Short mmCIF file of C-alpha atoms in Angstrom, two decimals:
data_model
loop_
_atom_site.label_atom_id
_atom_site.label_comp_id
_atom_site.label_asym_id
_atom_site.label_seq_id
_atom_site.Cartn_x
_atom_site.Cartn_y
_atom_site.Cartn_z
CA MET A 1 0.02 -0.03 -0.03
CA THR A 2 1.58 3.28 -1.19
CA GLN A 3 1.04 6.42 0.97
CA TYR A 4 1.74 10.09 0.30
CA ASP A 5 1.30 13.10 2.44
CA TYR A 6 -0.07 15.29 -0.44
CA ILE A 7 -1.63 14.14 -3.71
CA PHE A 8 -2.35 16.76 -6.39
CA CYS A 9 -4.89 15.59 -8.99
CA GLY A 10 -4.29 18.12 -11.79
CA MET A 11 -1.61 20.76 -12.06
CA GLY A 12 -3.22 23.84 -13.52
CA ALA A 13 -3.11 27.40 -12.26
CA SER A 14 -4.85 26.81 -8.94
CA ALA A 15 -2.67 23.89 -7.94
CA SER A 16 0.44 25.73 -9.12
CA LEU A 17 -0.34 28.79 -6.97
CA LEU A 18 -1.16 26.49 -3.95
CA ILE A 19 2.28 24.79 -4.29
CA ILE A 20 3.93 28.22 -4.32
CA SER A 21 2.00 29.30 -1.16
CA LEU A 22 2.68 25.95 0.67
CA GLN A 23 6.39 26.19 -0.19
CA LYS A 24 6.58 29.76 1.04
CA GLU A 25 4.98 28.66 4.35
CA GLY A 26 7.39 25.69 4.72
CA LEU A 27 4.49 23.28 4.62
CA LEU A 28 6.07 21.14 1.86
CA ASN A 29 9.30 20.33 3.87
CA ASN A 30 9.77 16.70 4.75
CA LYS A 31 6.51 15.80 2.95
CA THR A 32 5.96 13.08 0.40
CA ILE A 33 4.18 14.51 -2.63
CA LEU A 34 2.55 12.97 -5.66
CA ILE A 35 1.46 15.03 -8.70
CA ILE A 36 -0.80 13.39 -11.27
CA ASP A 37 -1.37 15.46 -14.43
CA LYS A 38 -1.89 14.37 -18.03
CA GLU A 39 0.92 15.79 -20.17
CA LYS A 40 -0.30 18.40 -22.60
CA ASN A 41 0.80 18.53 -26.25
CA GLY A 42 1.55 21.45 -28.54
CA ASN A 43 1.38 25.15 -27.59
CA THR A 44 -0.33 25.27 -24.27
CA ASP A 45 0.86 28.70 -23.10
CA LYS A 46 -2.06 30.70 -21.72
CA THR A 47 -2.38 34.30 -20.46
CA PHE A 48 -3.10 34.69 -16.81
CA CYS A 49 -3.79 38.18 -15.43
CA PHE A 50 -4.71 39.47 -11.98
CA TRP A 51 -5.41 42.80 -10.29
CA SER A 52 -3.30 43.81 -7.32
CA THR A 53 -1.77 46.69 -5.37
CA ASN A 54 1.86 46.89 -4.47
CA ASN A 55 1.15 45.63 -0.91
CA ASP A 56 -0.75 42.49 -2.07
CA THR A 57 0.99 39.19 -1.17
CA ILE A 58 0.50 37.77 -4.63
CA ASN A 59 2.83 40.56 -6.01
CA SER A 60 5.72 39.35 -3.95
CA ASP A 61 4.90 35.69 -4.38
CA LEU A 62 4.85 35.93 -8.21
CA LYS A 63 7.39 38.75 -8.64
CA GLN A 64 9.87 36.61 -10.53
CA ILE A 65 7.34 35.57 -13.20
CA ILE A 66 5.21 38.75 -13.67
CA SER A 67 6.11 39.64 -17.24
CA HIS A 68 4.12 42.84 -17.57
CA SER A 69 2.08 45.28 -15.46
CA TRP A 70 -0.23 48.01 -16.61
CA LYS A 71 -1.20 51.05 -14.50
CA ARG A 72 -3.63 52.58 -16.92
CA ILE A 73 -6.62 51.41 -18.92
CA GLU A 74 -7.57 52.63 -22.38
CA LEU A 75 -11.29 52.98 -23.08
CA PRO A 76 -12.86 52.33 -26.58
CA ASP A 77 -13.17 56.07 -27.09
CA ALA A 78 -9.28 56.27 -26.76
CA SER A 79 -9.55 58.04 -23.42
CA ILE A 80 -7.15 56.73 -20.73
CA LEU A 81 -7.84 56.32 -16.98
CA ASP A 82 -5.39 55.79 -14.20
CA LEU A 83 -5.85 52.59 -12.19
CA GLN A 84 -3.54 53.35 -9.22
CA PRO A 85 -3.11 52.05 -6.67
CA TYR A 86 -4.04 48.99 -8.69
CA THR A 87 -2.12 47.32 -11.48
CA TYR A 88 -3.17 44.67 -13.96
CA ASN A 89 -0.42 41.99 -14.07
CA HIS A 90 0.37 39.36 -16.66
CA VAL A 91 1.79 35.89 -16.12
CA CYS A 92 2.44 33.29 -18.78
CA SER A 93 1.24 29.80 -17.83
CA THR A 94 4.52 28.40 -19.01
CA ASP A 95 6.47 30.64 -16.64
CA LEU A 96 4.19 29.67 -13.79
CA GLY A 97 4.67 25.99 -14.61
CA ASN A 98 8.46 26.35 -14.81
CA ASN A 99 8.51 28.11 -11.46
CA VAL A 100 6.61 25.18 -9.88
CA LYS A 101 8.99 22.72 -11.54
CA GLU A 102 11.95 24.45 -9.82
CA ILE A 103 10.21 24.18 -6.51
CA ILE A 104 9.39 20.53 -6.98
CA LYS A 105 13.07 19.77 -7.68
CA THR A 106 13.87 20.62 -4.05
CA LEU A 107 11.10 18.31 -2.63
CA ASN A 108 10.32 14.69 -2.18
CA CYS A 109 8.03 14.69 -5.12
CA HIS A 110 6.97 12.11 -7.66
CA LYS A 111 5.03 13.04 -10.83
CA ILE A 112 2.89 10.68 -12.96
CA SER A 113 1.32 11.44 -16.36
CA ALA A 114 -2.17 9.93 -16.11
CA ASN A 115 -5.90 10.67 -15.90
CA ILE A 116 -7.70 10.13 -12.63
CA ASP A 117 -11.32 9.08 -13.09
CA LYS A 118 -12.29 8.94 -9.45
CA ILE A 119 -11.14 9.33 -5.81
CA TYR A 120 -12.18 6.60 -3.40
CA THR A 121 -12.39 6.00 0.31
CA ASP A 122 -12.25 2.80 2.42
CA ASN A 123 -11.34 1.65 5.92
CA HIS A 124 -7.69 2.57 5.30
CA GLY A 125 -8.39 6.12 4.09
CA THR A 126 -8.80 8.13 0.85
CA TYR A 127 -7.12 6.76 -2.25
CA ILE A 128 -6.84 6.66 -6.06
CA GLU A 129 -6.30 3.65 -8.33
CA LEU A 130 -3.46 3.55 -10.83
CA ASN A 131 -2.52 0.37 -12.74
CA ASN A 132 -4.59 -1.65 -10.28
CA ASP A 133 -2.61 -0.22 -7.32
CA LYS A 134 -4.24 1.80 -4.51
CA ILE A 135 -2.40 5.01 -3.64
CA TYR A 136 -3.41 6.61 -0.46
CA GLY A 137 -3.04 10.30 0.57
CA ASN A 138 -3.25 12.19 3.82
CA LEU A 139 -4.43 15.23 1.81
CA PHE A 140 -5.80 15.40 -1.73
CA PHE A 141 -5.95 18.62 -3.84
CA ASP A 142 -8.38 17.99 -6.70
CA SER A 143 -8.42 20.53 -9.61
CA ARG A 144 -9.62 18.17 -12.34
CA THR A 145 -12.15 19.52 -14.89
CA PRO A 146 -15.59 19.58 -13.22
CA ILE A 147 -18.74 17.87 -14.47
CA TYR A 148 -21.75 20.19 -14.06
CA ASN A 149 -25.27 19.00 -13.07
CA ASN A 150 -27.64 20.77 -15.46
CA LYS A 151 -30.86 19.19 -14.05
CA LEU A 152 -32.09 22.41 -12.57
CA ALA A 153 -34.17 24.67 -14.88
CA THR A 154 -32.87 27.73 -13.13
CA SER A 155 -29.24 26.91 -13.87
CA THR A 156 -27.24 28.97 -16.36
CA HIS A 157 -24.32 27.36 -18.19
CA LEU A 158 -22.19 29.65 -20.36
CA PHE A 159 -18.72 29.45 -21.72
CA GLN A 160 -16.06 32.19 -21.74
CA SER A 161 -14.18 31.12 -24.84
CA PHE A 162 -11.37 33.12 -26.43
CA PHE A 163 -9.06 33.23 -29.37
CA GLY A 164 -6.18 35.66 -29.71
CA TRP A 165 -3.18 36.75 -31.83
CA VAL A 166 0.06 38.20 -30.63
CA VAL A 167 0.81 40.65 -33.47
CA GLU A 168 3.65 42.81 -34.63
CA PRO A 169 2.31 46.14 -36.06
CA GLU A 170 4.14 47.84 -38.80
CA ASN A 171 4.25 50.96 -36.61
CA GLU A 172 5.45 51.09 -33.05
CA ILE A 173 2.85 50.79 -30.23
CA ASN A 174 2.40 53.82 -27.97
CA ASN A 175 1.10 53.92 -24.38
CA LEU A 176 2.76 50.69 -23.30
CA ASP A 177 1.52 51.14 -19.68
CA SER A 178 -2.15 51.14 -20.91
CA PHE A 179 -4.25 48.19 -21.90
CA CYS A 180 -7.77 47.90 -23.35
CA PHE A 181 -9.85 45.61 -21.18
CA MET A 182 -13.24 45.30 -22.91
CA ASP A 183 -14.07 46.80 -26.35
CA PHE A 184 -17.47 45.72 -27.48
CA ASN A 185 -17.27 47.45 -30.78
CA ILE A 186 -16.94 44.20 -32.78
CA GLU A 187 -19.49 41.82 -34.47
CA GLN A 188 -21.54 40.09 -31.72
CA ASN A 189 -22.67 37.14 -33.85
CA GLY A 190 -25.66 36.61 -31.53
CA PHE A 191 -23.58 36.42 -28.36
CA THR A 192 -21.78 38.83 -26.02
CA GLN A 193 -18.32 39.39 -27.54
CA PHE A 194 -15.44 41.84 -26.86
CA VAL A 195 -11.80 42.40 -27.63
CA TYR A 196 -9.03 43.20 -25.21
CA THR A 197 -5.44 44.17 -25.93
CA LEU A 198 -2.31 43.83 -23.82
CA PRO A 199 0.77 45.61 -25.22
CA PHE A 200 3.97 43.69 -24.38
CA SER A 201 6.48 45.98 -26.19
CA LYS A 202 6.60 48.56 -28.98
CA LYS A 203 6.41 45.79 -31.56
CA SER A 204 4.33 43.15 -29.77
CA ILE A 205 0.68 43.17 -28.49
CA LEU A 206 -1.88 40.50 -27.61
CA VAL A 207 -5.24 41.08 -29.26
CA GLU A 208 -7.87 38.65 -28.09
CA VAL A 209 -11.56 38.21 -28.81
CA THR A 210 -13.75 36.71 -26.10
CA ARG A 211 -17.25 35.34 -26.21
CA PHE A 212 -19.71 34.76 -23.37
CA GLY A 213 -22.23 32.32 -24.72
CA SER A 214 -23.82 28.88 -24.79
CA SER A 215 -21.53 27.75 -27.53
CA LEU A 216 -17.76 28.21 -28.06
CA ILE A 217 -16.38 30.74 -30.38
CA GLU A 218 -15.33 29.27 -33.70
CA LYS A 219 -11.92 29.96 -35.06
CA LYS A 220 -13.27 31.46 -38.29
CA ASP A 221 -15.52 33.94 -36.37
CA ALA A 222 -12.72 34.95 -34.08
CA GLU A 223 -10.25 35.44 -36.90
CA SER A 224 -12.73 37.50 -38.83
CA ASN A 225 -13.11 39.84 -35.88
CA LEU A 226 -9.42 39.93 -35.19
CA GLN A 227 -8.47 40.72 -38.76
CA LYS A 228 -10.92 43.61 -38.94
CA TYR A 229 -9.92 44.92 -35.50
CA CYS A 230 -6.21 44.68 -36.02
CA SER A 231 -6.40 46.24 -39.53
CA SER A 232 -8.35 49.18 -38.23
CA LYS A 233 -6.11 49.63 -35.16
CA PHE A 234 -2.61 49.02 -36.62
CA GLY A 235 -2.95 48.98 -40.50
CA LYS A 236 -0.36 46.40 -41.56
CA PHE A 237 0.63 43.75 -39.08
CA SER A 238 2.07 40.21 -38.82
CA ILE A 239 0.97 37.41 -36.49
CA GLN A 240 3.63 36.13 -34.08
CA LYS A 241 1.62 33.45 -32.17
CA THR A 242 -1.93 32.37 -31.44
CA GLU A 243 -3.80 31.55 -28.20
CA GLU A 244 -7.07 29.89 -27.48
CA GLY A 245 -8.96 28.48 -24.54
CA CYS A 246 -12.28 28.20 -22.68
CA MET A 247 -13.54 28.76 -19.09
CA PRO A 248 -16.87 27.49 -17.89
CA MET A 249 -19.05 30.24 -16.43
CA SER A 250 -21.90 28.29 -14.73
CA THR A 251 -24.39 28.54 -11.85
CA ALA A 252 -24.97 24.80 -12.09
CA LEU A 253 -23.94 22.54 -9.28
CA ILE A 254 -20.80 20.47 -9.78
CA GLU A 255 -21.17 16.69 -9.50
CA GLN A 256 -18.62 15.55 -6.89
CA ASP A 257 -18.34 13.36 -3.83
CA GLN A 258 -17.72 14.94 -0.42
CA LEU A 259 -14.90 12.89 0.66
CA PRO A 260 -12.66 13.18 3.72
CA LYS A 261 -9.18 14.70 3.14
CA VAL A 262 -10.15 16.05 -0.27
CA THR A 263 -9.93 19.78 -1.03
CA TYR A 264 -11.33 21.06 -4.35
CA LEU A 265 -9.42 23.77 -6.22
CA GLY A 266 -10.05 26.07 -9.16
CA SER A 267 -13.10 25.63 -11.27
CA LYS A 268 -14.00 22.51 -9.31
CA ASN A 269 -14.43 24.76 -6.25
CA TYR A 270 -16.40 27.46 -8.11
CA LYS A 271 -13.32 29.72 -8.28
CA VAL A 272 -13.58 30.73 -11.98
CA LYS A 273 -13.11 34.49 -12.29
CA SER A 274 -14.01 36.02 -15.61
CA SER A 275 -11.62 38.98 -15.34
CA THR A 276 -8.42 36.90 -14.91
CA GLY A 277 -8.40 34.12 -17.46
CA TYR A 278 -7.79 31.33 -14.95
CA ALA A 279 -9.34 29.67 -11.87
#
Protein backbone atom coordinates (compact mmCIF):
# COMPACT_ATOMS: atom_id res chain seq x y z
CA MET A 1 0.00 0.00 0.00
CA THR A 2 1.53 3.30 -1.17
CA GLN A 3 1.00 6.40 0.98
CA TYR A 4 1.75 10.09 0.29
CA ASP A 5 1.30 13.17 2.45
CA TYR A 6 -0.07 15.29 -0.42
CA ILE A 7 -1.60 14.13 -3.70
CA PHE A 8 -2.36 16.72 -6.40
CA CYS A 9 -4.91 15.60 -8.99
CA GLY A 10 -4.28 18.07 -11.80
CA MET A 11 -1.61 20.75 -12.05
CA GLY A 12 -3.23 23.84 -13.51
CA ALA A 13 -3.14 27.43 -12.27
CA SER A 14 -4.89 26.80 -8.94
CA ALA A 15 -2.68 23.86 -7.95
CA SER A 16 0.46 25.71 -9.09
CA LEU A 17 -0.41 28.76 -7.00
CA LEU A 18 -1.16 26.52 -4.02
CA ILE A 19 2.26 24.83 -4.26
CA ILE A 20 3.94 28.25 -4.32
CA SER A 21 2.02 29.27 -1.17
CA LEU A 22 2.70 25.98 0.64
CA GLN A 23 6.40 26.18 -0.17
CA LYS A 24 6.55 29.78 1.06
CA GLU A 25 5.03 28.71 4.39
CA GLY A 26 7.39 25.74 4.71
CA LEU A 27 4.48 23.27 4.57
CA LEU A 28 6.10 21.09 1.90
CA ASN A 29 9.26 20.36 3.87
CA ASN A 30 9.73 16.70 4.76
CA LYS A 31 6.51 15.78 2.95
CA THR A 32 5.99 13.07 0.34
CA ILE A 33 4.16 14.52 -2.64
CA LEU A 34 2.52 12.95 -5.69
CA ILE A 35 1.45 15.04 -8.69
CA ILE A 36 -0.83 13.38 -11.26
CA ASP A 37 -1.37 15.40 -14.41
CA LYS A 38 -1.91 14.39 -18.01
CA GLU A 39 0.90 15.77 -20.19
CA LYS A 40 -0.30 18.43 -22.61
CA ASN A 41 0.77 18.50 -26.25
CA GLY A 42 1.50 21.45 -28.50
CA ASN A 43 1.40 25.15 -27.63
CA THR A 44 -0.37 25.29 -24.29
CA ASP A 45 0.85 28.69 -23.09
CA LYS A 46 -2.03 30.71 -21.68
CA THR A 47 -2.41 34.30 -20.51
CA PHE A 48 -3.10 34.66 -16.78
CA CYS A 49 -3.80 38.16 -15.43
CA PHE A 50 -4.70 39.48 -12.01
CA TRP A 51 -5.45 42.78 -10.26
CA SER A 52 -3.33 43.83 -7.30
CA THR A 53 -1.81 46.67 -5.33
CA ASN A 54 1.86 46.88 -4.46
CA ASN A 55 1.12 45.63 -0.94
CA ASP A 56 -0.73 42.48 -2.01
CA THR A 57 0.99 39.20 -1.16
CA ILE A 58 0.52 37.79 -4.66
CA ASN A 59 2.78 40.54 -6.02
CA SER A 60 5.75 39.37 -3.97
CA ASP A 61 4.88 35.68 -4.42
CA LEU A 62 4.90 35.95 -8.23
CA LYS A 63 7.41 38.78 -8.62
CA GLN A 64 9.88 36.63 -10.57
CA ILE A 65 7.34 35.59 -13.22
CA ILE A 66 5.20 38.72 -13.68
CA SER A 67 6.12 39.62 -17.24
CA HIS A 68 4.13 42.85 -17.59
CA SER A 69 2.09 45.25 -15.44
CA TRP A 70 -0.23 48.01 -16.60
CA LYS A 71 -1.14 51.07 -14.52
CA ARG A 72 -3.66 52.62 -16.90
CA ILE A 73 -6.66 51.42 -18.91
CA GLU A 74 -7.61 52.61 -22.38
CA LEU A 75 -11.33 52.93 -23.10
CA PRO A 76 -12.84 52.29 -26.55
CA ASP A 77 -13.16 56.06 -27.12
CA ALA A 78 -9.32 56.27 -26.73
CA SER A 79 -9.52 58.05 -23.36
CA ILE A 80 -7.15 56.71 -20.70
CA LEU A 81 -7.87 56.26 -17.00
CA ASP A 82 -5.36 55.84 -14.18
CA LEU A 83 -5.85 52.62 -12.16
CA GLN A 84 -3.52 53.37 -9.25
CA PRO A 85 -3.12 52.05 -6.62
CA TYR A 86 -4.06 48.99 -8.72
CA THR A 87 -2.14 47.34 -11.52
CA TYR A 88 -3.19 44.65 -13.96
CA ASN A 89 -0.47 42.01 -14.08
CA HIS A 90 0.38 39.37 -16.67
CA VAL A 91 1.83 35.91 -16.10
CA CYS A 92 2.45 33.28 -18.81
CA SER A 93 1.20 29.84 -17.84
CA THR A 94 4.53 28.40 -19.03
CA ASP A 95 6.47 30.64 -16.64
CA LEU A 96 4.16 29.66 -13.78
CA GLY A 97 4.65 25.98 -14.61
CA ASN A 98 8.43 26.33 -14.82
CA ASN A 99 8.48 28.13 -11.47
CA VAL A 100 6.63 25.21 -9.88
CA LYS A 101 9.01 22.72 -11.54
CA GLU A 102 11.95 24.46 -9.84
CA ILE A 103 10.19 24.20 -6.48
CA ILE A 104 9.41 20.52 -7.05
CA LYS A 105 13.08 19.76 -7.71
CA THR A 106 13.86 20.59 -4.09
CA LEU A 107 11.12 18.34 -2.69
CA ASN A 108 10.39 14.66 -2.18
CA CYS A 109 8.00 14.70 -5.12
CA HIS A 110 6.93 12.10 -7.66
CA LYS A 111 5.04 13.01 -10.85
CA ILE A 112 2.89 10.70 -12.98
CA SER A 113 1.30 11.48 -16.35
CA ALA A 114 -2.17 9.95 -16.13
CA ASN A 115 -5.89 10.66 -15.93
CA ILE A 116 -7.70 10.14 -12.64
CA ASP A 117 -11.32 9.07 -13.05
CA LYS A 118 -12.33 8.89 -9.42
CA ILE A 119 -11.16 9.31 -5.82
CA TYR A 120 -12.24 6.59 -3.40
CA THR A 121 -12.37 5.98 0.33
CA ASP A 122 -12.24 2.77 2.40
CA ASN A 123 -11.32 1.66 5.92
CA HIS A 124 -7.66 2.58 5.30
CA GLY A 125 -8.37 6.11 4.09
CA THR A 126 -8.78 8.11 0.87
CA TYR A 127 -7.10 6.80 -2.27
CA ILE A 128 -6.87 6.66 -6.05
CA GLU A 129 -6.24 3.67 -8.31
CA LEU A 130 -3.42 3.55 -10.85
CA ASN A 131 -2.52 0.37 -12.74
CA ASN A 132 -4.63 -1.66 -10.27
CA ASP A 133 -2.66 -0.23 -7.32
CA LYS A 134 -4.24 1.77 -4.50
CA ILE A 135 -2.40 5.01 -3.68
CA TYR A 136 -3.45 6.66 -0.42
CA GLY A 137 -3.01 10.29 0.56
CA ASN A 138 -3.21 12.20 3.82
CA LEU A 139 -4.48 15.21 1.84
CA PHE A 140 -5.81 15.43 -1.73
CA PHE A 141 -5.98 18.62 -3.81
CA ASP A 142 -8.37 18.01 -6.69
CA SER A 143 -8.44 20.49 -9.60
CA ARG A 144 -9.66 18.18 -12.34
CA THR A 145 -12.14 19.51 -14.89
CA PRO A 146 -15.59 19.58 -13.24
CA ILE A 147 -18.74 17.88 -14.45
CA TYR A 148 -21.78 20.14 -14.08
CA ASN A 149 -25.24 19.04 -13.01
CA ASN A 150 -27.64 20.74 -15.43
CA LYS A 151 -30.86 19.20 -14.11
CA LEU A 152 -32.10 22.45 -12.54
CA ALA A 153 -34.14 24.62 -14.89
CA THR A 154 -32.84 27.73 -13.13
CA SER A 155 -29.19 26.91 -13.85
CA THR A 156 -27.23 28.96 -16.35
CA HIS A 157 -24.30 27.36 -18.14
CA LEU A 158 -22.20 29.60 -20.38
CA PHE A 159 -18.69 29.45 -21.74
CA GLN A 160 -16.08 32.18 -21.77
CA SER A 161 -14.17 31.11 -24.88
CA PHE A 162 -11.40 33.14 -26.44
CA PHE A 163 -9.05 33.22 -29.39
CA GLY A 164 -6.18 35.66 -29.72
CA TRP A 165 -3.20 36.75 -31.77
CA VAL A 166 0.09 38.23 -30.60
CA VAL A 167 0.77 40.62 -33.46
CA GLU A 168 3.64 42.82 -34.58
CA PRO A 169 2.27 46.08 -36.05
CA GLU A 170 4.14 47.87 -38.79
CA ASN A 171 4.25 51.01 -36.64
CA GLU A 172 5.44 51.07 -33.04
CA ILE A 173 2.87 50.83 -30.23
CA ASN A 174 2.40 53.84 -27.96
CA ASN A 175 1.14 53.91 -24.36
CA LEU A 176 2.80 50.67 -23.25
CA ASP A 177 1.54 51.15 -19.69
CA SER A 178 -2.11 51.12 -20.88
CA PHE A 179 -4.29 48.18 -21.88
CA CYS A 180 -7.77 47.90 -23.37
CA PHE A 181 -9.90 45.64 -21.19
CA MET A 182 -13.26 45.30 -22.95
CA ASP A 183 -14.04 46.79 -26.36
CA PHE A 184 -17.51 45.68 -27.47
CA ASN A 185 -17.27 47.45 -30.85
CA ILE A 186 -17.00 44.20 -32.80
CA GLU A 187 -19.52 41.85 -34.43
CA GLN A 188 -21.52 40.09 -31.71
CA ASN A 189 -22.67 37.12 -33.84
CA GLY A 190 -25.68 36.63 -31.56
CA PHE A 191 -23.57 36.44 -28.39
CA THR A 192 -21.77 38.83 -26.04
CA GLN A 193 -18.30 39.43 -27.52
CA PHE A 194 -15.48 41.86 -26.87
CA VAL A 195 -11.81 42.43 -27.63
CA TYR A 196 -9.04 43.20 -25.18
CA THR A 197 -5.46 44.20 -25.94
CA LEU A 198 -2.31 43.81 -23.85
CA PRO A 199 0.79 45.61 -25.18
CA PHE A 200 4.01 43.74 -24.36
CA SER A 201 6.49 45.96 -26.23
CA LYS A 202 6.59 48.58 -28.96
CA LYS A 203 6.42 45.76 -31.53
CA SER A 204 4.29 43.14 -29.76
CA ILE A 205 0.70 43.20 -28.53
CA LEU A 206 -1.85 40.52 -27.63
CA VAL A 207 -5.23 41.08 -29.27
CA GLU A 208 -7.88 38.63 -28.08
CA VAL A 209 -11.57 38.22 -28.84
CA THR A 210 -13.72 36.73 -26.09
CA ARG A 211 -17.23 35.31 -26.24
CA PHE A 212 -19.70 34.76 -23.41
CA GLY A 213 -22.26 32.32 -24.76
CA SER A 214 -23.82 28.89 -24.77
CA SER A 215 -21.50 27.75 -27.56
CA LEU A 216 -17.76 28.19 -28.05
CA ILE A 217 -16.38 30.80 -30.38
CA GLU A 218 -15.38 29.29 -33.70
CA LYS A 219 -11.92 29.98 -35.06
CA LYS A 220 -13.23 31.48 -38.31
CA ASP A 221 -15.52 33.93 -36.43
CA ALA A 222 -12.71 34.93 -34.08
CA GLU A 223 -10.20 35.40 -36.89
CA SER A 224 -12.69 37.51 -38.85
CA ASN A 225 -13.14 39.84 -35.88
CA LEU A 226 -9.40 39.91 -35.17
CA GLN A 227 -8.52 40.69 -38.78
CA LYS A 228 -10.93 43.63 -38.92
CA TYR A 229 -9.94 44.92 -35.49
CA CYS A 230 -6.18 44.72 -36.04
CA SER A 231 -6.41 46.24 -39.52
CA SER A 232 -8.38 49.23 -38.23
CA LYS A 233 -6.13 49.63 -35.18
CA PHE A 234 -2.67 49.02 -36.64
CA GLY A 235 -2.92 49.00 -40.42
CA LYS A 236 -0.39 46.41 -41.54
CA PHE A 237 0.65 43.75 -39.06
CA SER A 238 2.04 40.21 -38.82
CA ILE A 239 0.93 37.39 -36.50
CA GLN A 240 3.63 36.13 -34.10
CA LYS A 241 1.63 33.46 -32.22
CA THR A 242 -1.93 32.41 -31.40
CA GLU A 243 -3.76 31.53 -28.19
CA GLU A 244 -7.11 29.91 -27.50
CA GLY A 245 -9.00 28.51 -24.55
CA CYS A 246 -12.26 28.24 -22.68
CA MET A 247 -13.51 28.75 -19.12
CA PRO A 248 -16.90 27.51 -17.88
CA MET A 249 -19.10 30.22 -16.40
CA SER A 250 -21.88 28.27 -14.69
CA THR A 251 -24.36 28.56 -11.85
CA ALA A 252 -25.01 24.80 -12.06
CA LEU A 253 -23.95 22.54 -9.23
CA ILE A 254 -20.83 20.44 -9.75
CA GLU A 255 -21.16 16.69 -9.48
CA GLN A 256 -18.62 15.55 -6.89
CA ASP A 257 -18.36 13.40 -3.82
CA GLN A 258 -17.76 14.99 -0.44
CA LEU A 259 -14.85 12.84 0.66
CA PRO A 260 -12.64 13.20 3.73
CA LYS A 261 -9.18 14.68 3.14
CA VAL A 262 -10.14 16.06 -0.30
CA THR A 263 -9.94 19.81 -1.02
CA TYR A 264 -11.32 21.03 -4.34
CA LEU A 265 -9.45 23.75 -6.22
CA GLY A 266 -10.05 26.06 -9.16
CA SER A 267 -13.14 25.62 -11.28
CA LYS A 268 -14.02 22.49 -9.30
CA ASN A 269 -14.41 24.75 -6.24
CA TYR A 270 -16.38 27.46 -8.08
CA LYS A 271 -13.29 29.70 -8.30
CA VAL A 272 -13.55 30.78 -11.94
CA LYS A 273 -13.10 34.52 -12.26
CA SER A 274 -14.01 36.05 -15.61
CA SER A 275 -11.59 38.98 -15.35
CA THR A 276 -8.42 36.92 -14.89
CA GLY A 277 -8.36 34.10 -17.46
CA TYR A 278 -7.77 31.31 -14.94
CA ALA A 279 -9.35 29.66 -11.90
